[in-house]
Amino acid sequence: MQTKETFETYEAITIEEAGNALNHAVAQIRNNISEFYDSFPTASSRNQIYSASENNDWTNGFWTGQLWLAYEHTKEAAFKEAALYQVQSFRNRLIKRIVVDHHDMGFLYTPSCVAAYKLTGDRPARETALMAADNLMGRFQDKGEFFQAWGRLGDPEEYRLIIDCLLNMPLLFWASEETKDSKYRETALRHIRTCMKYIVREDSSTYHTYYFDLETGNPVGGATAQGHRDGSIWARGQAWGIYGSAIAYKYCPDPMYIESFRKITTCFLEHLPGDLVPYWDFDFTDGSIEPRDSSSGAIAACGMLEMAKYLEPEEAKDILQHAKRLLKALTRHCLYRSGDNTNGILLHSTYAKSSPYNSVKDSGVDECTLWGDYFYTEALVRLTQKWKVYW
Ligand code: GLY
């Protein structure tokens, strides 16, 4: 468990170190282009190796997003060509309705198609991302006022929101900006207000998921899916909360989102182990042999780098330092090394870990994850250049 004092003695990454780490990350993305041109890396690696898969998971956008980040860093045409080529795959996926009956339209379409449009003005990318926004809108539940994450719409067993969905909201804010139709933005704000109201607990930790009553829309209670237990702090959920509140503030500068950001971030930092690489769930800390989830550190760092833009200078400086400490720790302990037998970037991430109190199976435990690689690279791009946010 960290105190403010122990945390603040940890070194921050320098801009030069961030630049070197970014070059190293981009070298791996370059290595991967030919294998994952017509295909996508799996959500997580197996023995540190991603294999080729179809565009049918919630994670595919993170590969295209890595290509865009690499393009922004290098301006090499090969990255741009590969990323633009994949737009068609995302379009087909929506048209053929391949695993799109869930809320993860933002994770899929923001770093792929919205990024493509923002960076190149590609019209098919714009149209595809707008289709994805419309698809997401279909999952809004008036009773309870939230986007139902998974399952058949209106299934009482699945009548819940999940904290991860905060990162699906930028697709809707973008859609309102593009179409001048405020319905996307208004619906996103209704969801965010509901989420923040119920998912953040009294002690500033967060639930992974929160159920509502199908008939009345009344709040029922929090539960976990991927965390260790219902009342524990799933590290990645807490990190989605950090980045999600920063993004909420970006689009709607209401001080309540700064307050949520402060609470969720403080709780996250307090629960880090000494080496600052989060355990997959904060039921575990120094001395535990449970695996880590490095991706949570990367997501949290991106959220802090985003929020630092909006805070008063003194607080912004502190938050920036916190993000740099997390990135130093990830670079020191988790960045792949030349000669490692891996095609991933960030080691020691955990997709899902089973416990006696959750219902998930072990998947991608202590492996690379596509979003871990993406958010680590995004954080380094944020630190080393002026970056126009995809989210
Ligand atoms: N959004 C799914 C996850 O974080 O595993």
mmCIF file of C-alpha atoms and ligand atoms in Angstrom:
data_model
loop_
_atom_site.group_PDB
_atom_site.id
_atom_site.type_symbol
_atom_site.label_atom_id
_atom_site.label_comp_id
_atom_site.label_asym_id
_atom_site.label_seq_id
_atom_site.Cartn_x
_atom_site.Cartn_y
_atom_site.Cartn_z
ATOM 1 C CA MET A 1 0.000 0.000 0.000
ATOM 2 C CA GLN A 2 1.399 3.373 -0.987
ATOM 3 C CA THR A 3 1.400 6.520 1.061
ATOM 4 C CA LYS A 4 1.769 9.896 -0.609
ATOM 5 C CA GLU A 5 5.349 9.992 0.683
ATOM 6 C CA THR A 6 6.464 6.568 -0.602
ATOM 7 C CA PHE A 7 4.812 7.150 -3.970
ATOM 8 C CA GLU A 8 6.473 10.509 -4.402
ATOM 9 C CA THR A 9 9.965 9.099 -3.935
ATOM 10 C CA TYR A 10 9.525 6.969 -7.093
ATOM 11 C CA GLU A 11 11.392 8.322 -10.145
ATOM 12 C CA ALA A 12 9.451 9.907 -13.005
ATOM 13 C CA ILE A 13 10.192 8.971 -16.601
ATOM 14 C CA THR A 14 12.109 11.671 -18.488
ATOM 15 C CA ILE A 15 11.023 12.848 -21.911
ATOM 16 C CA GLU A 16 14.168 11.304 -23.377
ATOM 17 C CA GLU A 17 13.379 7.938 -21.772
ATOM 18 C CA ALA A 18 9.785 8.186 -22.991
ATOM 19 C CA GLY A 19 11.059 8.867 -26.525
ATOM 20 C CA ASN A 20 13.351 5.837 -26.391
ATOM 21 C CA ALA A 21 10.570 3.634 -25.051
ATOM 22 C CA LEU A 22 8.257 4.885 -27.784
ATOM 23 C CA ASN A 23 10.820 4.071 -30.491
ATOM 24 C CA HIS A 24 11.087 0.587 -29.028
ATOM 25 C CA ALA A 25 7.300 0.138 -28.936
ATOM 26 C CA VAL A 26 6.967 1.389 -32.500
ATOM 27 C CA ALA A 27 9.679 -1.043 -33.647
ATOM 28 C CA GLN A 28 7.459 -3.891 -32.427
ATOM 29 C CA ILE A 29 4.410 -2.451 -34.210
ATOM 30 C CA ARG A 30 6.535 -2.237 -37.376
ATOM 31 C CA ASN A 31 7.589 -5.895 -36.925
ATOM 32 C CA ASN A 32 3.924 -6.875 -36.677
ATOM 33 C CA ILE A 33 2.522 -5.113 -39.734
ATOM 34 C CA SER A 34 3.022 -7.917 -42.246
ATOM 35 C CA GLU A 35 1.535 -10.634 -40.003
ATOM 36 C CA PHE A 36 -1.458 -8.514 -38.986
ATOM 37 C CA TYR A 37 -2.315 -6.763 -42.222
ATOM 38 C CA ASP A 38 -5.373 -8.751 -43.259
ATOM 39 C CA SER A 39 -5.907 -10.054 -39.747
ATOM 40 C CA PHE A 40 -5.764 -8.795 -36.168
ATOM 41 C CA PRO A 41 -3.778 -9.894 -33.139
ATOM 42 C CA THR A 42 -5.788 -11.845 -30.584
ATOM 43 C CA ALA A 43 -7.038 -9.926 -27.520
ATOM 44 C CA SER A 44 -4.165 -11.257 -25.451
ATOM 45 C CA SER A 45 -1.012 -13.181 -26.169
ATOM 46 C CA ARG A 46 -0.316 -16.822 -25.361
ATOM 47 C CA ASN A 47 3.169 -17.367 -23.957
ATOM 48 C CA GLN A 48 3.729 -13.711 -24.941
ATOM 49 C CA ILE A 49 2.872 -14.332 -28.627
ATOM 50 C CA TYR A 50 -0.233 -12.917 -30.293
ATOM 51 C CA SER A 51 -1.630 -15.026 -33.093
ATOM 52 C CA ALA A 52 -3.715 -13.897 -36.063
ATOM 53 C CA SER A 53 -7.440 -13.589 -35.591
ATOM 54 C CA GLU A 54 -10.504 -12.124 -37.297
ATOM 55 C CA ASN A 55 -12.184 -8.820 -36.565
ATOM 56 C CA ASN A 56 -14.620 -10.267 -34.035
ATOM 57 C CA ASP A 57 -13.545 -9.201 -30.552
ATOM 58 C CA TRP A 58 -13.940 -5.977 -28.533
ATOM 59 C CA THR A 59 -10.210 -5.358 -28.874
ATOM 60 C CA ASN A 60 -9.548 -5.119 -32.627
ATOM 61 C CA GLY A 61 -9.533 -1.319 -32.653
ATOM 62 C CA PHE A 62 -6.460 -1.293 -30.434
ATOM 63 C CA TRP A 63 -4.323 -2.835 -33.175
ATOM 64 C CA THR A 64 -5.438 -0.259 -35.740
ATOM 65 C CA GLY A 65 -4.970 2.395 -33.066
ATOM 66 C CA GLN A 66 -1.381 1.257 -32.529
ATOM 67 C CA LEU A 67 -0.789 1.691 -36.262
ATOM 68 C CA TRP A 68 -2.154 5.234 -36.100
ATOM 69 C CA LEU A 69 0.008 6.094 -33.098
ATOM 70 C CA ALA A 70 3.066 4.674 -34.877
ATOM 71 C CA TYR A 71 2.176 6.724 -37.943
ATOM 72 C CA GLU A 72 1.872 9.885 -35.876
ATOM 73 C CA HIS A 73 5.262 9.245 -34.292
ATOM 74 C CA THR A 74 7.146 8.339 -37.488
ATOM 75 C CA LYS A 75 5.051 9.647 -40.397
ATOM 76 C CA GLU A 76 5.972 6.378 -42.192
ATOM 77 C CA ALA A 77 3.479 5.684 -44.973
ATOM 78 C CA ALA A 78 3.393 1.944 -44.227
ATOM 79 C CA PHE A 79 1.599 2.523 -40.914
ATOM 80 C CA LYS A 80 -0.973 4.797 -42.493
ATOM 81 C CA GLU A 81 -1.633 2.410 -45.383
ATOM 82 C CA ALA A 82 -2.107 -0.558 -43.060
ATOM 83 C CA ALA A 83 -4.422 1.391 -40.728
ATOM 84 C CA LEU A 84 -6.538 2.770 -43.579
ATOM 85 C CA TYR A 85 -6.777 -0.677 -45.144
ATOM 86 C CA GLN A 86 -8.395 -1.958 -41.929
ATOM 87 C CA VAL A 87 -11.219 0.586 -42.085
ATOM 88 C CA GLN A 88 -12.964 -1.684 -44.603
ATOM 89 C CA SER A 89 -12.828 -4.571 -42.149
ATOM 90 C CA PHE A 90 -14.520 -2.454 -39.452
ATOM 91 C CA ARG A 91 -17.173 -1.417 -41.955
ATOM 92 C CA ASN A 92 -17.870 -5.024 -42.999
ATOM 93 C CA ARG A 93 -18.125 -5.994 -39.386
ATOM 94 C CA LEU A 94 -20.997 -3.588 -38.785
ATOM 95 C CA ILE A 95 -22.758 -4.316 -42.062
ATOM 96 C CA LYS A 96 -22.579 -8.071 -41.504
ATOM 97 C CA ARG A 97 -23.249 -7.621 -37.779
ATOM 98 C CA ILE A 98 -20.296 -9.693 -36.647
ATOM 99 C CA VAL A 99 -20.311 -9.598 -32.833
ATOM 100 C CA VAL A 100 -21.621 -6.048 -32.563
ATOM 101 C CA ASP A 101 -24.520 -6.646 -30.169
ATOM 102 C CA HIS A 102 -22.711 -5.150 -27.183
ATOM 103 C CA HIS A 103 -21.627 -1.707 -25.991
ATOM 104 C CA ASP A 104 -17.967 -1.750 -27.030
ATOM 105 C CA MET A 105 -18.460 0.358 -30.139
ATOM 106 C CA GLY A 106 -16.152 3.076 -28.785
ATOM 107 C CA PHE A 107 -13.282 0.728 -27.999
ATOM 108 C CA LEU A 108 -13.628 -0.675 -31.508
ATOM 109 C CA TYR A 109 -14.367 2.346 -33.652
ATOM 110 C CA THR A 110 -12.628 5.275 -31.913
ATOM 111 C CA PRO A 111 -8.956 4.259 -32.283
ATOM 112 C CA SER A 112 -9.634 2.767 -35.727
ATOM 113 C CA CYS A 113 -12.216 4.777 -37.707
ATOM 114 C CA VAL A 114 -12.509 8.033 -35.744
ATOM 115 C CA ALA A 115 -8.702 8.219 -35.712
ATOM 116 C CA ALA A 116 -8.613 7.502 -39.461
ATOM 117 C CA TYR A 117 -11.058 10.307 -40.122
ATOM 118 C CA LYS A 118 -9.343 12.777 -37.794
ATOM 119 C CA LEU A 119 -5.934 12.076 -39.308
ATOM 120 C CA THR A 120 -6.771 11.697 -42.996
ATOM 121 C CA GLY A 121 -10.327 12.931 -43.561
ATOM 122 C CA ASP A 122 -11.280 9.469 -44.883
ATOM 123 C CA ARG A 123 -15.054 9.586 -45.568
ATOM 124 C CA PRO A 124 -15.758 5.829 -45.324
ATOM 125 C CA ALA A 125 -14.095 5.892 -41.904
ATOM 126 C CA ARG A 126 -16.369 8.744 -40.825
ATOM 127 C CA GLU A 127 -19.497 6.970 -42.079
ATOM 128 C CA THR A 128 -18.484 3.729 -40.409
ATOM 129 C CA ALA A 129 -17.844 5.408 -37.070
ATOM 130 C CA LEU A 130 -21.248 7.121 -37.279
ATOM 131 C CA MET A 131 -22.877 3.742 -37.954
ATOM 132 C CA ALA A 132 -21.112 2.416 -34.861
ATOM 133 C CA ALA A 133 -22.436 5.346 -32.812
ATOM 134 C CA ASP A 134 -25.981 4.564 -33.982
ATOM 135 C CA ASN A 135 -25.473 0.931 -33.097
ATOM 136 C CA LEU A 136 -24.381 1.905 -29.588
ATOM 137 C CA MET A 137 -27.366 4.240 -29.183
ATOM 138 C CA GLY A 138 -29.619 1.206 -29.608
ATOM 139 C CA ARG A 139 -28.330 -0.163 -26.295
ATOM 140 C CA PHE A 140 -29.507 2.768 -24.165
ATOM 141 C CA GLN A 141 -32.018 1.811 -21.514
ATOM 142 C CA ASP A 142 -34.399 4.601 -20.456
ATOM 143 C CA LYS A 143 -35.315 2.718 -17.314
ATOM 144 C CA GLY A 144 -32.217 3.322 -15.252
ATOM 145 C CA GLU A 145 -30.654 5.605 -17.891
ATOM 146 C CA PHE A 146 -27.606 3.641 -18.943
ATOM 147 C CA PHE A 147 -26.108 1.665 -21.795
ATOM 148 C CA GLN A 148 -26.597 -2.045 -21.228
ATOM 149 C CA ALA A 149 -23.163 -3.544 -21.672
ATOM 150 C CA TRP A 150 -23.739 -7.132 -22.633
ATOM 151 C CA GLY A 151 -26.366 -9.670 -23.518
ATOM 152 C CA ARG A 152 -29.851 -9.513 -24.929
ATOM 153 C CA LEU A 153 -31.422 -6.104 -24.428
ATOM 154 C CA GLY A 154 -33.767 -6.221 -21.471
ATOM 155 C CA ASP A 155 -32.422 -9.512 -20.097
ATOM 156 C CA PRO A 156 -32.852 -9.073 -16.307
ATOM 157 C CA GLU A 157 -29.651 -11.073 -15.727
ATOM 158 C CA GLU A 158 -27.724 -8.521 -17.782
ATOM 159 C CA TYR A 159 -29.570 -5.322 -16.880
ATOM 160 C CA ARG A 160 -26.422 -3.491 -15.862
ATOM 161 C CA LEU A 161 -23.777 -0.980 -16.851
ATOM 162 C CA ILE A 162 -20.059 -1.505 -16.498
ATOM 163 C CA ILE A 163 -17.368 1.049 -15.682
ATOM 164 C CA ASP A 164 -15.399 0.243 -18.868
ATOM 165 C CA CYS A 165 -18.215 1.831 -20.888
ATOM 166 C CA LEU A 166 -16.978 5.313 -19.970
ATOM 167 C CA LEU A 167 -14.435 4.832 -22.774
ATOM 168 C CA ASN A 168 -17.229 4.094 -25.259
ATOM 169 C CA MET A 169 -18.729 7.539 -24.665
ATOM 170 C CA PRO A 170 -16.234 9.601 -26.732
ATOM 171 C CA LEU A 171 -17.622 7.967 -29.884
ATOM 172 C CA LEU A 172 -20.968 9.560 -29.064
ATOM 173 C CA PHE A 173 -19.526 12.987 -28.241
ATOM 174 C CA TRP A 174 -17.662 12.854 -31.537
ATOM 175 C CA ALA A 175 -20.844 11.820 -33.393
ATOM 176 C CA SER A 176 -22.693 14.865 -32.045
ATOM 177 C CA GLU A 177 -19.861 17.156 -33.079
ATOM 178 C CA GLU A 178 -19.852 15.658 -36.586
ATOM 179 C CA THR A 179 -23.585 15.500 -37.214
ATOM 180 C CA LYS A 180 -24.618 18.537 -35.120
ATOM 181 C CA ASP A 181 -27.262 16.254 -33.646
ATOM 182 C CA SER A 182 -27.104 16.591 -29.861
ATOM 183 C CA LYS A 183 -28.860 13.273 -29.166
ATOM 184 C CA TYR A 184 -25.589 11.302 -28.984
ATOM 185 C CA ARG A 185 -24.016 13.734 -26.527
ATOM 186 C CA GLU A 186 -27.138 14.008 -24.363
ATOM 187 C CA THR A 187 -27.474 10.248 -24.136
ATOM 188 C CA ALA A 188 -23.778 9.859 -23.311
ATOM 189 C CA LEU A 189 -24.166 12.385 -20.496
ATOM 190 C CA ARG A 190 -27.202 10.579 -19.102
ATOM 191 C CA HIS A 191 -25.183 7.363 -19.012
ATOM 192 C CA ILE A 192 -22.116 9.010 -17.444
ATOM 193 C CA ARG A 193 -24.208 10.649 -14.700
ATOM 194 C CA THR A 194 -25.809 7.310 -13.837
ATOM 195 C CA CYS A 195 -22.475 5.536 -13.900
ATOM 196 C CA MET A 196 -20.698 8.025 -11.649
ATOM 197 C CA LYS A 197 -23.610 8.116 -9.209
ATOM 198 C CA TYR A 198 -23.685 4.396 -8.558
ATOM 199 C CA ILE A 199 -20.359 2.884 -9.501
ATOM 200 C CA VAL A 200 -18.123 4.976 -7.217
ATOM 201 C CA ARG A 201 -18.345 3.712 -3.649
ATOM 202 C CA GLU A 202 -18.160 5.804 -0.452
ATOM 203 C CA ASP A 203 -14.434 5.059 -0.094
ATOM 204 C CA SER A 204 -13.709 6.139 -3.716
ATOM 205 C CA SER A 205 -13.166 2.597 -4.954
ATOM 206 C CA THR A 206 -15.397 1.412 -7.787
ATOM 207 C CA TYR A 207 -17.630 -1.481 -8.704
ATOM 208 C CA HIS A 208 -16.960 -3.161 -12.004
ATOM 209 C CA THR A 209 -20.644 -3.483 -12.878
ATOM 210 C CA TYR A 210 -23.902 -2.135 -11.478
ATOM 211 C CA TYR A 211 -27.377 -3.652 -11.835
ATOM 212 C CA PHE A 212 -30.731 -1.899 -12.235
ATOM 213 C CA ASP A 213 -34.274 -3.130 -11.881
ATOM 214 C CA LEU A 214 -35.719 -3.907 -15.284
ATOM 215 C CA GLU A 215 -39.256 -2.802 -14.377
ATOM 216 C CA THR A 216 -38.553 0.362 -12.398
ATOM 217 C CA GLY A 217 -34.993 1.349 -13.364
ATOM 218 C CA ASN A 218 -34.151 1.595 -9.658
ATOM 219 C CA PRO A 219 -30.558 0.843 -8.608
ATOM 220 C CA VAL A 220 -30.108 -2.711 -7.382
ATOM 221 C CA GLY A 221 -26.425 -3.076 -6.535
ATOM 222 C CA GLY A 222 -22.849 -3.523 -7.636
ATOM 223 C CA ALA A 223 -21.202 -6.756 -8.687
ATOM 224 C CA THR A 224 -18.011 -7.800 -10.316
ATOM 225 C CA ALA A 225 -17.392 -9.689 -13.523
ATOM 226 C CA GLN A 226 -13.606 -9.669 -13.841
ATOM 227 C CA GLY A 227 -12.602 -8.518 -10.361
ATOM 228 C CA HIS A 228 -11.630 -10.807 -7.491
ATOM 229 C CA ARG A 229 -14.994 -10.347 -5.707
ATOM 230 C CA ASP A 230 -17.990 -7.995 -5.748
ATOM 231 C CA GLY A 231 -16.593 -5.677 -3.087
ATOM 232 C CA SER A 232 -12.972 -5.664 -4.264
ATOM 233 C CA ILE A 233 -11.251 -3.089 -6.466
ATOM 234 C CA TRP A 234 -10.602 -4.541 -9.919
ATOM 235 C CA ALA A 235 -7.506 -2.593 -10.961
ATOM 236 C CA ARG A 236 -8.531 -2.104 -14.579
ATOM 237 C CA GLY A 237 -12.015 -0.980 -13.604
ATOM 238 C CA GLN A 238 -10.509 1.678 -11.363
ATOM 239 C CA ALA A 239 -8.240 2.718 -14.266
ATOM 240 C CA TRP A 240 -11.200 2.943 -16.673
ATOM 241 C CA GLY A 241 -12.781 5.207 -14.045
ATOM 242 C CA ILE A 242 -9.734 7.497 -14.055
ATOM 243 C CA TYR A 243 -9.594 7.841 -17.826
ATOM 244 C CA GLY A 244 -13.385 7.915 -18.088
ATOM 245 C CA SER A 245 -13.778 10.829 -15.684
ATOM 246 C CA ALA A 246 -11.035 12.807 -17.466
ATOM 247 C CA ILE A 247 -12.846 12.291 -20.764
ATOM 248 C CA ALA A 248 -16.205 13.181 -19.229
ATOM 249 C CA TYR A 249 -14.663 16.458 -18.110
ATOM 250 C CA LYS A 250 -13.120 17.055 -21.528
ATOM 251 C CA TYR A 251 -16.575 17.004 -23.137
ATOM 252 C CA CYS A 252 -18.575 18.416 -20.250
ATOM 253 C CA PRO A 253 -16.503 20.592 -17.902
ATOM 254 C CA ASP A 254 -18.608 20.056 -14.817
ATOM 255 C CA PRO A 255 -16.523 20.191 -11.594
ATOM 256 C CA MET A 256 -18.188 16.980 -10.419
ATOM 257 C CA TYR A 257 -16.053 15.067 -12.943
ATOM 258 C CA ILE A 258 -12.876 16.605 -11.522
ATOM 259 C CA GLU A 259 -14.063 15.468 -8.116
ATOM 260 C CA SER A 260 -14.688 11.917 -9.404
ATOM 261 C CA PHE A 261 -11.291 11.931 -11.063
ATOM 262 C CA ARG A 262 -9.550 12.997 -7.826
ATOM 263 C CA LYS A 263 -11.270 10.351 -5.736
ATOM 264 C CA ILE A 264 -10.807 7.456 -8.152
ATOM 265 C CA THR A 265 -7.183 8.410 -8.853
ATOM 266 C CA THR A 266 -6.252 8.780 -5.179
ATOM 267 C CA CYS A 267 -7.721 5.377 -4.410
ATOM 268 C CA PHE A 268 -5.853 3.808 -7.361
ATOM 269 C CA LEU A 269 -2.516 5.285 -6.313
ATOM 270 C CA GLU A 270 -2.953 4.294 -2.662
ATOM 271 C CA HIS A 271 -3.425 0.676 -3.654
ATOM 272 C CA LEU A 272 -0.336 0.322 -5.830
ATOM 273 C CA PRO A 273 2.437 -1.981 -4.683
ATOM 274 C CA GLY A 274 5.964 -0.661 -4.130
ATOM 275 C CA ASP A 275 7.080 -1.178 -7.745
ATOM 276 C CA LEU A 276 3.971 0.673 -9.015
ATOM 277 C CA VAL A 277 2.847 -2.138 -11.342
ATOM 278 C CA PRO A 278 -0.777 -2.779 -10.311
ATOM 279 C CA TYR A 279 -1.871 -6.226 -9.201
ATOM 280 C CA TRP A 280 -4.868 -7.338 -11.273
ATOM 281 C CA ASP A 281 -7.088 -6.686 -8.264
ATOM 282 C CA PHE A 282 -6.284 -4.489 -5.274
ATOM 283 C CA ASP A 283 -7.202 -7.258 -2.861
ATOM 284 C CA PHE A 284 -3.540 -8.143 -3.538
ATOM 285 C CA THR A 285 -0.433 -6.156 -2.807
ATOM 286 C CA ASP A 286 3.260 -6.494 -1.996
ATOM 287 C CA GLY A 287 4.174 -10.053 -1.149
ATOM 288 C CA SER A 288 1.349 -11.630 -3.148
ATOM 289 C CA ILE A 289 2.118 -14.071 -5.959
ATOM 290 C CA GLU A 290 -1.029 -13.046 -7.844
ATOM 291 C CA PRO A 291 -0.367 -11.652 -11.351
ATOM 292 C CA ARG A 292 -0.153 -8.011 -12.260
ATOM 293 C CA ASP A 293 -2.179 -6.011 -14.726
ATOM 294 C CA SER A 294 0.252 -3.573 -16.319
ATOM 295 C CA SER A 295 -2.492 -2.382 -18.697
ATOM 296 C CA SER A 296 -4.221 -0.710 -15.723
ATOM 297 C CA GLY A 297 -1.136 1.405 -15.107
ATOM 298 C CA ALA A 298 -1.064 2.458 -18.767
ATOM 299 C CA ILE A 299 -4.775 3.342 -18.860
ATOM 300 C CA ALA A 300 -4.488 5.306 -15.606
ATOM 301 C CA ALA A 301 -1.454 7.205 -16.946
ATOM 302 C CA CYS A 302 -3.392 8.213 -20.090
ATOM 303 C CA GLY A 303 -6.282 9.449 -17.944
ATOM 304 C CA MET A 304 -3.925 11.507 -15.788
ATOM 305 C CA LEU A 305 -2.205 13.002 -18.831
ATOM 306 C CA GLU A 306 -5.608 13.963 -20.200
ATOM 307 C CA MET A 307 -6.873 15.487 -16.936
ATOM 308 C CA ALA A 308 -3.634 17.409 -16.328
ATOM 309 C CA LYS A 309 -4.667 19.641 -19.251
ATOM 310 C CA TYR A 310 -7.695 20.969 -17.369
ATOM 311 C CA LEU A 311 -6.432 21.315 -13.792
ATOM 312 C CA GLU A 312 -4.954 24.369 -12.086
ATOM 313 C CA PRO A 313 -1.158 24.450 -12.590
ATOM 314 C CA GLU A 314 -0.115 23.073 -9.211
ATOM 315 C CA GLU A 315 -2.471 20.110 -9.263
ATOM 316 C CA ALA A 316 -1.726 19.529 -12.947
ATOM 317 C CA LYS A 317 1.985 19.343 -12.164
ATOM 318 C CA ASP A 318 1.387 16.710 -9.480
ATOM 319 C CA ILE A 319 -0.862 14.638 -11.722
ATOM 320 C CA LEU A 320 1.648 14.811 -14.555
ATOM 321 C CA GLN A 321 4.360 13.559 -12.197
ATOM 322 C CA HIS A 322 2.122 10.690 -11.080
ATOM 323 C CA ALA A 323 1.598 9.649 -14.701
ATOM 324 C CA LYS A 324 5.330 9.835 -15.332
ATOM 325 C CA ARG A 325 6.022 7.625 -12.306
ATOM 326 C CA LEU A 326 3.593 5.016 -13.567
ATOM 327 C CA LEU A 327 5.242 5.122 -16.993
ATOM 328 C CA LYS A 328 8.712 4.807 -15.483
ATOM 329 C CA ALA A 329 7.563 1.709 -13.607
ATOM 330 C CA LEU A 330 5.944 0.156 -16.694
ATOM 331 C CA THR A 331 9.007 0.893 -18.807
ATOM 332 C CA ARG A 332 11.329 -0.558 -16.184
ATOM 333 C CA HIS A 333 9.384 -3.730 -15.373
ATOM 334 C CA CYS A 334 7.080 -4.476 -18.306
ATOM 335 C CA LEU A 335 8.387 -3.116 -21.630
ATOM 336 C CA TYR A 336 9.581 -6.026 -23.813
ATOM 337 C CA ARG A 337 13.330 -6.222 -24.315
ATOM 338 C CA SER A 338 15.119 -6.880 -27.574
ATOM 339 C CA GLY A 339 15.679 -10.635 -27.691
ATOM 340 C CA ASP A 340 12.503 -11.482 -25.704
ATOM 341 C CA ASN A 341 10.417 -14.109 -27.442
ATOM 342 C CA THR A 342 7.343 -11.918 -27.853
ATOM 343 C CA ASN A 343 5.500 -9.913 -30.473
ATOM 344 C CA GLY A 344 3.857 -7.773 -27.791
ATOM 345 C CA ILE A 345 4.956 -4.484 -26.263
ATOM 346 C CA LEU A 346 3.860 -4.422 -22.623
ATOM 347 C CA LEU A 347 4.347 -7.628 -20.626
ATOM 348 C CA HIS A 348 2.572 -8.589 -17.375
ATOM 349 C CA SER A 349 -0.988 -7.681 -18.222
ATOM 350 C CA THR A 350 -3.977 -9.776 -17.176
ATOM 351 C CA TYR A 351 -7.196 -10.035 -19.158
ATOM 352 C CA ALA A 352 -9.229 -12.139 -16.706
ATOM 353 C CA LYS A 353 -8.350 -14.216 -13.668
ATOM 354 C CA SER A 354 -10.779 -16.659 -12.115
ATOM 355 C CA SER A 355 -11.430 -16.558 -8.402
ATOM 356 C CA PRO A 356 -13.813 -18.439 -6.075
ATOM 357 C CA TYR A 357 -16.018 -15.308 -6.138
ATOM 358 C CA ASN A 358 -16.214 -14.450 -9.826
ATOM 359 C CA SER A 359 -17.414 -16.415 -12.813
ATOM 360 C CA VAL A 360 -14.672 -15.784 -15.379
ATOM 361 C CA LYS A 361 -12.170 -18.308 -16.595
ATOM 362 C CA ASP A 362 -8.447 -17.596 -16.650
ATOM 363 C CA SER A 363 -7.631 -15.806 -19.876
ATOM 364 C CA GLY A 364 -4.520 -13.887 -20.836
ATOM 365 C CA VAL A 365 -3.038 -14.119 -17.342
ATOM 366 C CA ASP A 366 0.389 -12.440 -17.111
ATOM 367 C CA GLU A 367 0.464 -11.898 -20.853
ATOM 368 C CA CYS A 368 0.484 -8.998 -23.283
ATOM 369 C CA THR A 369 -2.923 -7.504 -24.037
ATOM 370 C CA LEU A 370 -3.783 -5.517 -27.121
ATOM 371 C CA TRP A 371 -5.140 -2.601 -25.077
ATOM 372 C CA GLY A 372 -2.158 -2.652 -22.716
ATOM 373 C CA ASP A 373 0.137 -2.231 -25.728
ATOM 374 C CA TYR A 374 -2.136 0.470 -27.157
ATOM 375 C CA PHE A 375 -2.519 2.598 -24.002
ATOM 376 C CA TYR A 376 1.159 2.341 -23.086
ATOM 377 C CA THR A 377 2.018 3.610 -26.583
ATOM 378 C CA GLU A 378 -0.669 6.308 -26.369
ATOM 379 C CA ALA A 379 0.750 7.543 -23.062
ATOM 380 C CA LEU A 380 4.243 7.797 -24.575
ATOM 381 C CA VAL A 381 2.908 9.657 -27.608
ATOM 382 C CA ARG A 382 1.056 12.012 -25.262
ATOM 383 C CA LEU A 383 4.294 12.713 -23.383
ATOM 384 C CA THR A 384 6.528 13.223 -26.400
ATOM 385 C CA GLN A 385 4.431 15.248 -28.823
ATOM 386 C CA LYS A 386 1.387 17.459 -29.022
ATOM 387 C CA TRP A 387 -1.241 14.845 -29.691
ATOM 388 C CA LYS A 388 -4.774 15.322 -30.916
ATOM 389 C CA VAL A 389 -6.764 12.875 -28.832
ATOM 390 C CA TYR A 390 -8.697 10.130 -30.679
ATOM 391 C CA TRP A 391 -11.101 9.691 -27.730
HETATM 392 N N1 GLY B 1 -13.320 -3.842 -21.279
HETATM 393 C C1 GLY B 1 -12.960 -5.156 -20.941
HETATM 394 C C2 GLY B 1 -11.766 -5.256 -20.112
HETATM 395 O O1 GLY B 1 -11.229 -4.244 -19.642
HETATM 396 O O2 GLY B 1 -11.313 -6.381 -19.899
#
